[in-house]
PDB file of C-alpha atoms in Angstrom:
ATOM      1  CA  UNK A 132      19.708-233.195-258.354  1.00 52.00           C
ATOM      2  CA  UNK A 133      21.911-234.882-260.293  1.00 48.00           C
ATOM      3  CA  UNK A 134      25.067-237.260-259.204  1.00 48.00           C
ATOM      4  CA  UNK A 135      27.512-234.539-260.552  1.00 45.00           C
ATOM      5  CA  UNK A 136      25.836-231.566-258.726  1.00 49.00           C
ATOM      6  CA  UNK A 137      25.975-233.645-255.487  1.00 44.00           C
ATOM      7  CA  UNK A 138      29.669-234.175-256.074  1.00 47.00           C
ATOM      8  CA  UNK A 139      30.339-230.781-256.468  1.00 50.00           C
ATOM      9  CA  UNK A 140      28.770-229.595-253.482  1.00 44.00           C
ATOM     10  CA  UNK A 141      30.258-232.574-251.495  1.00 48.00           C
ATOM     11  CA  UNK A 142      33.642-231.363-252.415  1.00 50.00           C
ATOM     12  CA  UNK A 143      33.022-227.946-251.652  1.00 49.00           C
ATOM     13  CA  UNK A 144      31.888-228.776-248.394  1.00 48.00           C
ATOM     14  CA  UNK A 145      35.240-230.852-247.586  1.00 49.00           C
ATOM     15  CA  UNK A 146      37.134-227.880-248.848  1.00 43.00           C
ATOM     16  CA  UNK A 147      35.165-225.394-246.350  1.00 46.00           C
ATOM     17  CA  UNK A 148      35.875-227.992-243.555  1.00 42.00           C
ATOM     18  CA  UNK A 149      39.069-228.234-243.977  1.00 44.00           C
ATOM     19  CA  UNK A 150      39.584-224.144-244.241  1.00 44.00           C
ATOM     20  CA  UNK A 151      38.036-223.983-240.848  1.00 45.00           C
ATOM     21  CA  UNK A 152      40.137-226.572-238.749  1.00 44.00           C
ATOM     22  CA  UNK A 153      43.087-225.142-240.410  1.00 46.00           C
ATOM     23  CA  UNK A 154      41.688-221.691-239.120  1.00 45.00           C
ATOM     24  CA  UNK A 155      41.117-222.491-235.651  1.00 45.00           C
ATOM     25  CA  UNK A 156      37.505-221.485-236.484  1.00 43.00           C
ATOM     26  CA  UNK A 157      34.984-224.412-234.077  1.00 45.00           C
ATOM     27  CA  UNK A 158      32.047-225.946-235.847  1.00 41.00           C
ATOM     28  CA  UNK A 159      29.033-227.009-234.122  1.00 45.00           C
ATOM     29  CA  UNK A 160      27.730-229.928-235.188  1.00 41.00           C
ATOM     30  CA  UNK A 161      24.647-229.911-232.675  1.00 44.00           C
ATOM     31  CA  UNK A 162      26.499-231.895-229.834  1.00 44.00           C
ATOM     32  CA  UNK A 163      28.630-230.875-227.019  1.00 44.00           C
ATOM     33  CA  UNK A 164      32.064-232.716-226.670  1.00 43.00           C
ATOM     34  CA  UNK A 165      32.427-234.611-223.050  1.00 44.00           C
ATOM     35  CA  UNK A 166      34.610-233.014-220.714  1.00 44.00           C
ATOM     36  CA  UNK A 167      37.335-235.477-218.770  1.00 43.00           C
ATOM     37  CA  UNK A 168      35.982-236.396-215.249  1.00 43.00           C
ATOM     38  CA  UNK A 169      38.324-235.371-212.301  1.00 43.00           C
ATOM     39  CA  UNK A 170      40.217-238.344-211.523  1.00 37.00           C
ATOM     40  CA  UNK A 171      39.247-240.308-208.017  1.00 39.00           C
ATOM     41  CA  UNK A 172      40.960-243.131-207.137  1.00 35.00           C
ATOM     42  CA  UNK A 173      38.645-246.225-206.763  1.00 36.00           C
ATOM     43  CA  UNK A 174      36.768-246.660-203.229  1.00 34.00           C
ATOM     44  CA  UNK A 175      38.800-248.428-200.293  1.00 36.00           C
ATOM     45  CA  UNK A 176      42.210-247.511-201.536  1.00 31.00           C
ATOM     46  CA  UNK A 177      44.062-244.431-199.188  1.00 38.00           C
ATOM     47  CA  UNK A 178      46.208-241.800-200.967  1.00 38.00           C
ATOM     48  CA  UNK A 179      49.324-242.838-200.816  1.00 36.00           C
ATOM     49  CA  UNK A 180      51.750-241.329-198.099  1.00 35.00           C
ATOM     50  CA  UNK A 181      55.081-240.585-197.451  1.00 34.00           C
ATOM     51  CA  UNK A 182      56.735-243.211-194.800  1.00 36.00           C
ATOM     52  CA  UNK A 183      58.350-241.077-192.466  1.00 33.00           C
ATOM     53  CA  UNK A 184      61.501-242.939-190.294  1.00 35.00           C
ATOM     54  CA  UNK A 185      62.070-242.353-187.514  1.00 38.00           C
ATOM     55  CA  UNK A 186      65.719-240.559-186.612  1.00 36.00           C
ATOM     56  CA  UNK A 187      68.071-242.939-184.335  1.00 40.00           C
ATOM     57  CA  UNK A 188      68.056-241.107-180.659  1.00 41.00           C
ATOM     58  CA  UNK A 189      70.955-239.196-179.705  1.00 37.00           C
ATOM     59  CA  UNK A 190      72.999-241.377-177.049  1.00 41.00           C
ATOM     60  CA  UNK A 191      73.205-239.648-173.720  1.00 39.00           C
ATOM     61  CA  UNK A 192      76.608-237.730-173.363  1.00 37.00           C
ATOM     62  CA  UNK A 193      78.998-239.971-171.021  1.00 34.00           C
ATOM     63  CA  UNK A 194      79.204-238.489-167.505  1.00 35.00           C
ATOM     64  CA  UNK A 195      82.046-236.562-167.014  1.00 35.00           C
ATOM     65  CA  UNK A 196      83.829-234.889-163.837  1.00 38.00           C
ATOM     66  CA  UNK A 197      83.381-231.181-162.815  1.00 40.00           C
ATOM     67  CA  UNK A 198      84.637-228.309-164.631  1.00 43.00           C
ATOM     68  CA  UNK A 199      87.620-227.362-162.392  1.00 42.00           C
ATOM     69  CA  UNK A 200      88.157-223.612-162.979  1.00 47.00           C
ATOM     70  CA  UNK A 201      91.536-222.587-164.412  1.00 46.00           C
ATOM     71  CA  UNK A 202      94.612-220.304-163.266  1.00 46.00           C
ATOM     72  CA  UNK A 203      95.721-218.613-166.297  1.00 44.00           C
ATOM     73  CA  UNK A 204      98.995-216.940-166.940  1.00 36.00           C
ATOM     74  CA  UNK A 205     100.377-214.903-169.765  1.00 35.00           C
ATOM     75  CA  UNK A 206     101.639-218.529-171.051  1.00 30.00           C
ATOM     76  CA  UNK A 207     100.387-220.745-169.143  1.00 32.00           C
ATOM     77  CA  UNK A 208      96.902-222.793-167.850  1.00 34.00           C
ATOM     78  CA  UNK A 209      96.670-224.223-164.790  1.00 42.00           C
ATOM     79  CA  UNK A 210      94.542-225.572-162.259  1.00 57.00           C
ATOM     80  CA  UNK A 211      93.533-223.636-159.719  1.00 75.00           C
ATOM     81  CA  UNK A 212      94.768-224.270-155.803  1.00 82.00           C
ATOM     82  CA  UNK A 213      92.751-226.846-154.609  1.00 83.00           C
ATOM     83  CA  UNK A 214      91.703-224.629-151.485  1.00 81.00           C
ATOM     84  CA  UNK A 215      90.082-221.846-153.582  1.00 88.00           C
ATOM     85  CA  UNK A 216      88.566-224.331-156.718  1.00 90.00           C
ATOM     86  CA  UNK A 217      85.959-225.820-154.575  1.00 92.00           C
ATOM     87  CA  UNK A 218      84.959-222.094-153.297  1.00 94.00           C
ATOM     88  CA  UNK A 219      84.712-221.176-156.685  1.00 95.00           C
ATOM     89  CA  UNK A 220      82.893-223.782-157.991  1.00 94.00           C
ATOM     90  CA  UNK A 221      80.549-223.311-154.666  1.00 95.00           C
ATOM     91  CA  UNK A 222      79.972-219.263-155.428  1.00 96.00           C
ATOM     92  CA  UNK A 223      79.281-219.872-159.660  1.00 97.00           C
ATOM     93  CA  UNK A 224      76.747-222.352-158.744  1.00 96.00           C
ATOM     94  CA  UNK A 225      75.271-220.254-156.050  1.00 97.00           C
ATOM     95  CA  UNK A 226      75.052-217.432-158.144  1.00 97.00           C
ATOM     96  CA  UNK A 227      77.739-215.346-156.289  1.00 98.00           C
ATOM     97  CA  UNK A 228      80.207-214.855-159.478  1.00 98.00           C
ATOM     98  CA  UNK A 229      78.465-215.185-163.500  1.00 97.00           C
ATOM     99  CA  UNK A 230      81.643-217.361-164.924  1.00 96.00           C
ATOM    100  CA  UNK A 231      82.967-220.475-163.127  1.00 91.00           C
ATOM    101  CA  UNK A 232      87.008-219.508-164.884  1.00 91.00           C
ATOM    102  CA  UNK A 233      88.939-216.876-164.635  1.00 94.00           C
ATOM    103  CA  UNK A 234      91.922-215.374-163.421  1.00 93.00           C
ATOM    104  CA  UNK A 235      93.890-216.007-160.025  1.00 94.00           C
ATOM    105  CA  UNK A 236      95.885-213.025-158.815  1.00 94.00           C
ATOM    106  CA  UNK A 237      97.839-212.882-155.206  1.00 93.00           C
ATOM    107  CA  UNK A 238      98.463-209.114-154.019  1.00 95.00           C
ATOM    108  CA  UNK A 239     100.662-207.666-151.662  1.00 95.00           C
ATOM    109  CA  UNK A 240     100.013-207.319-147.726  1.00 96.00           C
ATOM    110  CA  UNK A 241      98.715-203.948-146.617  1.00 96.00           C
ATOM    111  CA  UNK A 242      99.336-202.497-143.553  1.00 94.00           C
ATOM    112  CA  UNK A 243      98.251-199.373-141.523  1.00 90.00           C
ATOM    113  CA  UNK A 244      99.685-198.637-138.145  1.00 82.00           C
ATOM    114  CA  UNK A 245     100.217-195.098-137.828  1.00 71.00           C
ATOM    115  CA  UNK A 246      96.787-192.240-137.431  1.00 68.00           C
ATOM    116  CA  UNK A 247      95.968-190.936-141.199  1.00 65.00           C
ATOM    117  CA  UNK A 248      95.195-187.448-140.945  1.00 69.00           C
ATOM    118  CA  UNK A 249      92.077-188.099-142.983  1.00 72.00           C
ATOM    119  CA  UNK A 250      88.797-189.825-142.558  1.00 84.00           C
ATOM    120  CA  UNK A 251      88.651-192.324-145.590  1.00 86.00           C
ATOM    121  CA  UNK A 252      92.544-193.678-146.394  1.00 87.00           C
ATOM    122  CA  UNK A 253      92.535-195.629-149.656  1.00 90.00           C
ATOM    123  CA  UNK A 254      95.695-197.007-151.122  1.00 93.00           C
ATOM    124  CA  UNK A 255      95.779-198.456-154.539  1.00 94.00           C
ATOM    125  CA  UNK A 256      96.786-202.133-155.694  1.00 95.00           C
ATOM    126  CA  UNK A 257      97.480-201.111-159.205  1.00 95.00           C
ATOM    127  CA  UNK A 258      95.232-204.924-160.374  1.00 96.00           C
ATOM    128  CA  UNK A 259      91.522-204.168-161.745  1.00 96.00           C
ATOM    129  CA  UNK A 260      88.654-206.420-161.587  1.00 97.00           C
ATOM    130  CA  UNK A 261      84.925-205.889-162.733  1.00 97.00           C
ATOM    131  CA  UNK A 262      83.399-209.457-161.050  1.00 98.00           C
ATOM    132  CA  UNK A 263      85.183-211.264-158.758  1.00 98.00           C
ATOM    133  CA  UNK A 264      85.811-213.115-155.315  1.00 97.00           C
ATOM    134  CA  UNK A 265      88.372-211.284-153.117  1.00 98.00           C
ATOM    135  CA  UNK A 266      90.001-213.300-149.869  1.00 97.00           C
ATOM    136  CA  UNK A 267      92.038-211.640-147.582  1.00 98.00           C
ATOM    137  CA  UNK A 268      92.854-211.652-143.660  1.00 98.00           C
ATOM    138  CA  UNK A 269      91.939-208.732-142.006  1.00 98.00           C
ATOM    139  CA  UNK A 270      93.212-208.202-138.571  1.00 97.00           C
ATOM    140  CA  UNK A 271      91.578-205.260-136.452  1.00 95.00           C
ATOM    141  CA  UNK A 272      92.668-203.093-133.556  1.00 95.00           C
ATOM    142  CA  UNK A 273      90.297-200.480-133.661  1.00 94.00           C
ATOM    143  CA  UNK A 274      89.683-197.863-131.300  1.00 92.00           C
ATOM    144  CA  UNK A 275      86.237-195.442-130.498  1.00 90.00           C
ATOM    145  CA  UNK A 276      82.948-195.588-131.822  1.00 87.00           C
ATOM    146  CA  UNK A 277      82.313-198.583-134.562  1.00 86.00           C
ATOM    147  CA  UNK A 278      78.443-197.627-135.638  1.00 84.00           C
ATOM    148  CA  UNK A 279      76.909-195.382-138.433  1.00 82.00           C
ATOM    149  CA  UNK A 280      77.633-193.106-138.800  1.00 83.00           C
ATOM    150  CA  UNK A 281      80.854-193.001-136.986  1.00 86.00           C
ATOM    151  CA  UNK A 282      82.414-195.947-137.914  1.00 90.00           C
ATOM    152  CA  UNK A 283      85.918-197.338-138.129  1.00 93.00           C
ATOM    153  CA  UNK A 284      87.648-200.072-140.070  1.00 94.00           C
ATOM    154  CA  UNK A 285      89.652-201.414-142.452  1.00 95.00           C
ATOM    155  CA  UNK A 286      88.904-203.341-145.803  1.00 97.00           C
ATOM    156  CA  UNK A 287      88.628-202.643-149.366  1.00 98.00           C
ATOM    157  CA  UNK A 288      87.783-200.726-152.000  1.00 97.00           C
ATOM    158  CA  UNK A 289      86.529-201.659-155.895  1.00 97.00           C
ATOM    159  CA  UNK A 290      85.453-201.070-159.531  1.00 97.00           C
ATOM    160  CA  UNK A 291      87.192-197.518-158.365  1.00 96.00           C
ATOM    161  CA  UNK A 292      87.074-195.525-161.733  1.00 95.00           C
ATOM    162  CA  UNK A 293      89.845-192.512-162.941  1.00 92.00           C
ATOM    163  CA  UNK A 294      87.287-189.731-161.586  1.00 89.00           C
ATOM    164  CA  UNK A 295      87.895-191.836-158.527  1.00 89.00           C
ATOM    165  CA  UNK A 296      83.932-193.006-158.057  1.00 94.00           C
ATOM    166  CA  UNK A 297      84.080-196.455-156.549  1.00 96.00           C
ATOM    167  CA  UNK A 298      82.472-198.885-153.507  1.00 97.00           C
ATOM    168  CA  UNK A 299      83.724-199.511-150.476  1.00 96.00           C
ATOM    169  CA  UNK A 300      83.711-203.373-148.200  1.00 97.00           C
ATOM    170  CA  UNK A 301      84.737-201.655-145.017  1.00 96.00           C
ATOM    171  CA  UNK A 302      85.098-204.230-141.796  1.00 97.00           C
ATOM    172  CA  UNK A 303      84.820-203.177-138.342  1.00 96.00           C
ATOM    173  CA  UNK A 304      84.420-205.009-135.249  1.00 96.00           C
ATOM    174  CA  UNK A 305      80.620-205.081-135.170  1.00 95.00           C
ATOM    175  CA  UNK A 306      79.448-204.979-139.195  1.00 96.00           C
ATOM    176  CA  UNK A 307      80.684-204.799-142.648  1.00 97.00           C
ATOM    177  CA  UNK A 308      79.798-201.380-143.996  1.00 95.00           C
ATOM    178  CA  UNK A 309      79.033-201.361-147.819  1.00 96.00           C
ATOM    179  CA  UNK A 310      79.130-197.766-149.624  1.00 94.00           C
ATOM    180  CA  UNK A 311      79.702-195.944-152.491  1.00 94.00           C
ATOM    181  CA  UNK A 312      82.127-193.131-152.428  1.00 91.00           C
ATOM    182  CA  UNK A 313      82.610-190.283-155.015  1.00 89.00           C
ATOM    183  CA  UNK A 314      84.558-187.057-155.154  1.00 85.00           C
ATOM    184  CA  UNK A 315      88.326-188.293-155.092  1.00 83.00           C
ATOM    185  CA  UNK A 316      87.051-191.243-152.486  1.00 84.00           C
ATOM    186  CA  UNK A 317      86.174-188.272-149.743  1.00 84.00           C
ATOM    187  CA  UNK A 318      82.560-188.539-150.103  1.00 86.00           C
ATOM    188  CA  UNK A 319      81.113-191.880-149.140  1.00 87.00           C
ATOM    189  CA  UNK A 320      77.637-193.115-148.300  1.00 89.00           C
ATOM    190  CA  UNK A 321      76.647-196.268-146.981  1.00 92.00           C
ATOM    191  CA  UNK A 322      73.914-198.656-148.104  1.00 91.00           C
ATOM    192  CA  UNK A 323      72.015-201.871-146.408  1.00 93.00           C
ATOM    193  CA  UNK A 324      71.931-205.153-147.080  1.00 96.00           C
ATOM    194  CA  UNK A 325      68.959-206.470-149.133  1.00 96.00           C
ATOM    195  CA  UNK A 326      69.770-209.917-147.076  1.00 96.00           C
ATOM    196  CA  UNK A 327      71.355-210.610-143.886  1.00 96.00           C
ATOM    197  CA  UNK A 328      71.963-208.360-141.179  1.00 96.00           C
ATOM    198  CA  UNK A 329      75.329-207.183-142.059  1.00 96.00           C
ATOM    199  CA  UNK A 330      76.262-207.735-138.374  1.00 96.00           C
ATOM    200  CA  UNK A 331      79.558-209.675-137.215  1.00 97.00           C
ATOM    201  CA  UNK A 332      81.646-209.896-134.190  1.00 96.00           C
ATOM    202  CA  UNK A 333      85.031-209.495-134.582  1.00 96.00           C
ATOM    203  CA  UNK A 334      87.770-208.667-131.802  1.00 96.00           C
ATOM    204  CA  UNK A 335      90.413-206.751-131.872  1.00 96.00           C
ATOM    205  CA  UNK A 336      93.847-208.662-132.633  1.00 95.00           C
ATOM    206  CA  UNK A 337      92.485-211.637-134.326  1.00 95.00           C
ATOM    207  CA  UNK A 338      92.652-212.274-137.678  1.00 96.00           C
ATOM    208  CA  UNK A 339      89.034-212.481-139.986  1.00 98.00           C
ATOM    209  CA  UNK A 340      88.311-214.587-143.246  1.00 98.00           C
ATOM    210  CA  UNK A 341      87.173-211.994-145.176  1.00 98.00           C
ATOM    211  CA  UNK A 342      85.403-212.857-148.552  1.00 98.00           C
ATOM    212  CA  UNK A 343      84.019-210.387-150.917  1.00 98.00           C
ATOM    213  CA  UNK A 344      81.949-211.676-154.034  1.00 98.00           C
ATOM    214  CA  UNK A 345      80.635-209.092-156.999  1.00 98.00           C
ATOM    215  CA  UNK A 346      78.427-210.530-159.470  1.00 98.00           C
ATOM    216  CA  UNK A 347      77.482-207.191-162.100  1.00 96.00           C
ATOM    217  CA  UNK A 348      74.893-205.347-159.423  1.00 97.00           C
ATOM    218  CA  UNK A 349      75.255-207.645-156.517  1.00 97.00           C
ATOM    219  CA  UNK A 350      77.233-208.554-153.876  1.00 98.00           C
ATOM    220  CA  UNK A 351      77.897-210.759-151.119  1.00 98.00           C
ATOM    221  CA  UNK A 352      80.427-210.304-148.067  1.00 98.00           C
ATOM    222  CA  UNK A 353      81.523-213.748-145.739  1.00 98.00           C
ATOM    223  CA  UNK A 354      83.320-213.938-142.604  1.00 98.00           C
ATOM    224  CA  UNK A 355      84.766-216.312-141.340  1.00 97.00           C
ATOM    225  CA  UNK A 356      82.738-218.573-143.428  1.00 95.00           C
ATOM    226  CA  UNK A 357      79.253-216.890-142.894  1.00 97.00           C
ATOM    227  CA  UNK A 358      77.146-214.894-144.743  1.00 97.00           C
ATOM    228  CA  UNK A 359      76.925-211.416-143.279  1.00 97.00           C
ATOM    229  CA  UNK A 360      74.663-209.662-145.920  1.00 97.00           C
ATOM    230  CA  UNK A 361      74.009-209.620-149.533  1.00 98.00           C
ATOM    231  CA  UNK A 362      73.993-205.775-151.292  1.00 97.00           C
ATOM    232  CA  UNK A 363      72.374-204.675-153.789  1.00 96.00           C
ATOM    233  CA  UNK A 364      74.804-202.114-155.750  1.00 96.00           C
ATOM    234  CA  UNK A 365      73.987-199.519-158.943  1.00 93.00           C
ATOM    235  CA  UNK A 366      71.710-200.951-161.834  1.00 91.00           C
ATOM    236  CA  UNK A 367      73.015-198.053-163.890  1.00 91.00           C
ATOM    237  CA  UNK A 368      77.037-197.072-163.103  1.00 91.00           C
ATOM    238  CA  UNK A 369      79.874-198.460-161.736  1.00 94.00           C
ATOM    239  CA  UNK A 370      79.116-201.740-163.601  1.00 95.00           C
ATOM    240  CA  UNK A 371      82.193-202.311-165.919  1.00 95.00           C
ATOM    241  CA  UNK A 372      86.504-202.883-164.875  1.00 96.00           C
ATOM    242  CA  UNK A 373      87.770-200.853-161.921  1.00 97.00           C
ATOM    243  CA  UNK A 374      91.048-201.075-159.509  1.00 97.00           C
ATOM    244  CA  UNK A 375      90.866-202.503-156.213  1.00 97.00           C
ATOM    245  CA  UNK A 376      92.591-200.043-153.384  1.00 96.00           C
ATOM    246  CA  UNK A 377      93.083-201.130-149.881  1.00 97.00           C
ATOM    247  CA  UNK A 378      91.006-199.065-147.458  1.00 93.00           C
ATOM    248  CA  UNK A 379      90.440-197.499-144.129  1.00 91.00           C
ATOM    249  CA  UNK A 380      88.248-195.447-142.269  1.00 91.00           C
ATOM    250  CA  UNK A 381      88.871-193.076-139.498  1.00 88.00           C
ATOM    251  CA  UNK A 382      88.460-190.090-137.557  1.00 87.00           C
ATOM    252  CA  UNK A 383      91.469-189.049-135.182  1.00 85.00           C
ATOM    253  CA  UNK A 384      89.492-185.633-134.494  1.00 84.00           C
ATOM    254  CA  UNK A 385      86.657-187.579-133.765  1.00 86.00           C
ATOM    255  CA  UNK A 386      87.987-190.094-131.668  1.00 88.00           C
ATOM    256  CA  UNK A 387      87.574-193.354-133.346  1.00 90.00           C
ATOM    257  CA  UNK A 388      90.276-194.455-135.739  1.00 89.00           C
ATOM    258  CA  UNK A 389      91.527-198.278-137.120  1.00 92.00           C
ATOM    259  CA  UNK A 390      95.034-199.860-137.680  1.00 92.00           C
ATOM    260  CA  UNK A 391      94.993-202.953-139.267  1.00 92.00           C
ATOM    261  CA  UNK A 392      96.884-205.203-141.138  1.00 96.00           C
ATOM    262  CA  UNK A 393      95.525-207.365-144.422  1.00 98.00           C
ATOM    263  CA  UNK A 394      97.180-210.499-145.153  1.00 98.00           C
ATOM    264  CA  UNK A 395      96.998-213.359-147.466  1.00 96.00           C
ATOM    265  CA  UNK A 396      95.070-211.213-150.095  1.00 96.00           C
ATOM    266  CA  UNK A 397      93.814-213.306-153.604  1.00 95.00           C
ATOM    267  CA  UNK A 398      91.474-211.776-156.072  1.00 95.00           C
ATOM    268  CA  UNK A 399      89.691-214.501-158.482  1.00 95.00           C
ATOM    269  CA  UNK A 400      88.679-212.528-161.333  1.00 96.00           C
ATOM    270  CA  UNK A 401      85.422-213.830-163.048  1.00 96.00           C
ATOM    271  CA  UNK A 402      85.625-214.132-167.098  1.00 94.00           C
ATOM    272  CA  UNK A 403      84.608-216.106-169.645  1.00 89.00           C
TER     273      UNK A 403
END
């Protein structure tokens, strides 16, 4: 072959190479290219990591005195009366009333001295209250039968709603009789205590430390500084804000009837 045939096909070749690559066409030339090896990083050395610091511990909170509970007025925040703020403190803790403030209200005396002409006498306060501790002075002079069902005394009642559904905290000489009381406050039925006894023993013509506490579905009744019974009221009603009345129960006709006078009467309503 001669020199100028070998050029020729030489430069022909050159031309088709070039062609191809411009192409994108792949030409085999009998070997395979080497593929990249995953990279490893050499024996002995650990990946490296992220250094992780450690957050400065929160400093303990400095001790600090009691939460007193608070009076409050229309304009004004005060403490409470050192005689009740201990009590209350005492009842949140125990679990007698869900909120440690709330509001202080003093109500007038009540008193009953002359024969109703009707078994259950309730007489309203006009101040409403859904949880609360209620302290009052109750002085007896009761007369004829003081057991269940024939029963006489004098107390409260609460959470008493405009169809006039409500519970009673009536005292008598021998128990505290918790009910619930519908139709206008002439149809009442009592309930027991799902603690205590509910028993007392108070005389005629002294005065009693009464305490009520209502905590949503519970309550608790002290005299004279003891527990008498814890009660157990509705899961499903009479949960929400009702009016306090003063109450009585009697029956002239039947022989047994109460006159009583209530003293020294504060309601601590429970609220945020």
């Amino acid at each position: 072959m001669s020199k100028l045939h070998l050029h020729r096909v030489f430069g022909a070749f050159s031309v088709f190479v070039l062609i191809s690559l411009s192409c994108g066409l792949s030409i085999d030339f009998g070997q395979t290219a080497p593929t990249a090896a995953p990279f490893q990083l050499p024996t002995g050395i650990a990946p490296a990591t992220a250094e992780i610091i450690p957050t400065a511990q929160p400093q303990q909170p400095l001790a600090t005195e009691a939460v007193i509970p608070t009076l409050e007025t229309d304009s004004v925040t005060t403490e409470l009366p050192s005689d009740l703020a201990a009590e209350v403190r005492n009842y949140y803790e125990m679990g007698y009333l869900p909120f440690q403030n709330g509001k202080l209200y003093v109500l007038d005396d009540f008193s009953r001295s002359s024969l109703p002409s009707k078994i259950f006498d309730f007489s309203r306060t006009g101040q409403e209250a859904q949880d609360f501790a209620l302290w009052a002075d109750i002085e007896l002079d009761s007369k004829g039968s003081t057991t269940y069902p024939n029963y006489t005394g004098c107390g409260f009642a609460y959470r008493v709603q405009n169809n006039s559904d409500g519970y009673t905290a009536i005292l008598t000489n021998n128990a505290v009789r918790m009910g619930y009381c519908k139709n206008g406050m002439t149809q009442c039925e009592l309930f027991g205590t799902t603690f205590g006894t509910g028993e007392v023993n108070v005389r005629n013509g002294t005065k009693a430390k009464f305490l009520l506490t209502i905590n949503k579905d519970v309550a608790h009744v002290l005299v004279d500084g003891a527990l008498v019974g814890q009660y157990t009221l509705f899961t499903t009603k009479l949960l929400g804000m009702g009016e306090i009345y003063f109450g009585a129960v009697s029956d002239l006709n039947g022989g047994y009837w109460s006159n009583c006078q209530i003293s020294n009467v504060r309601v601590w309503e429970s609220i945020p």
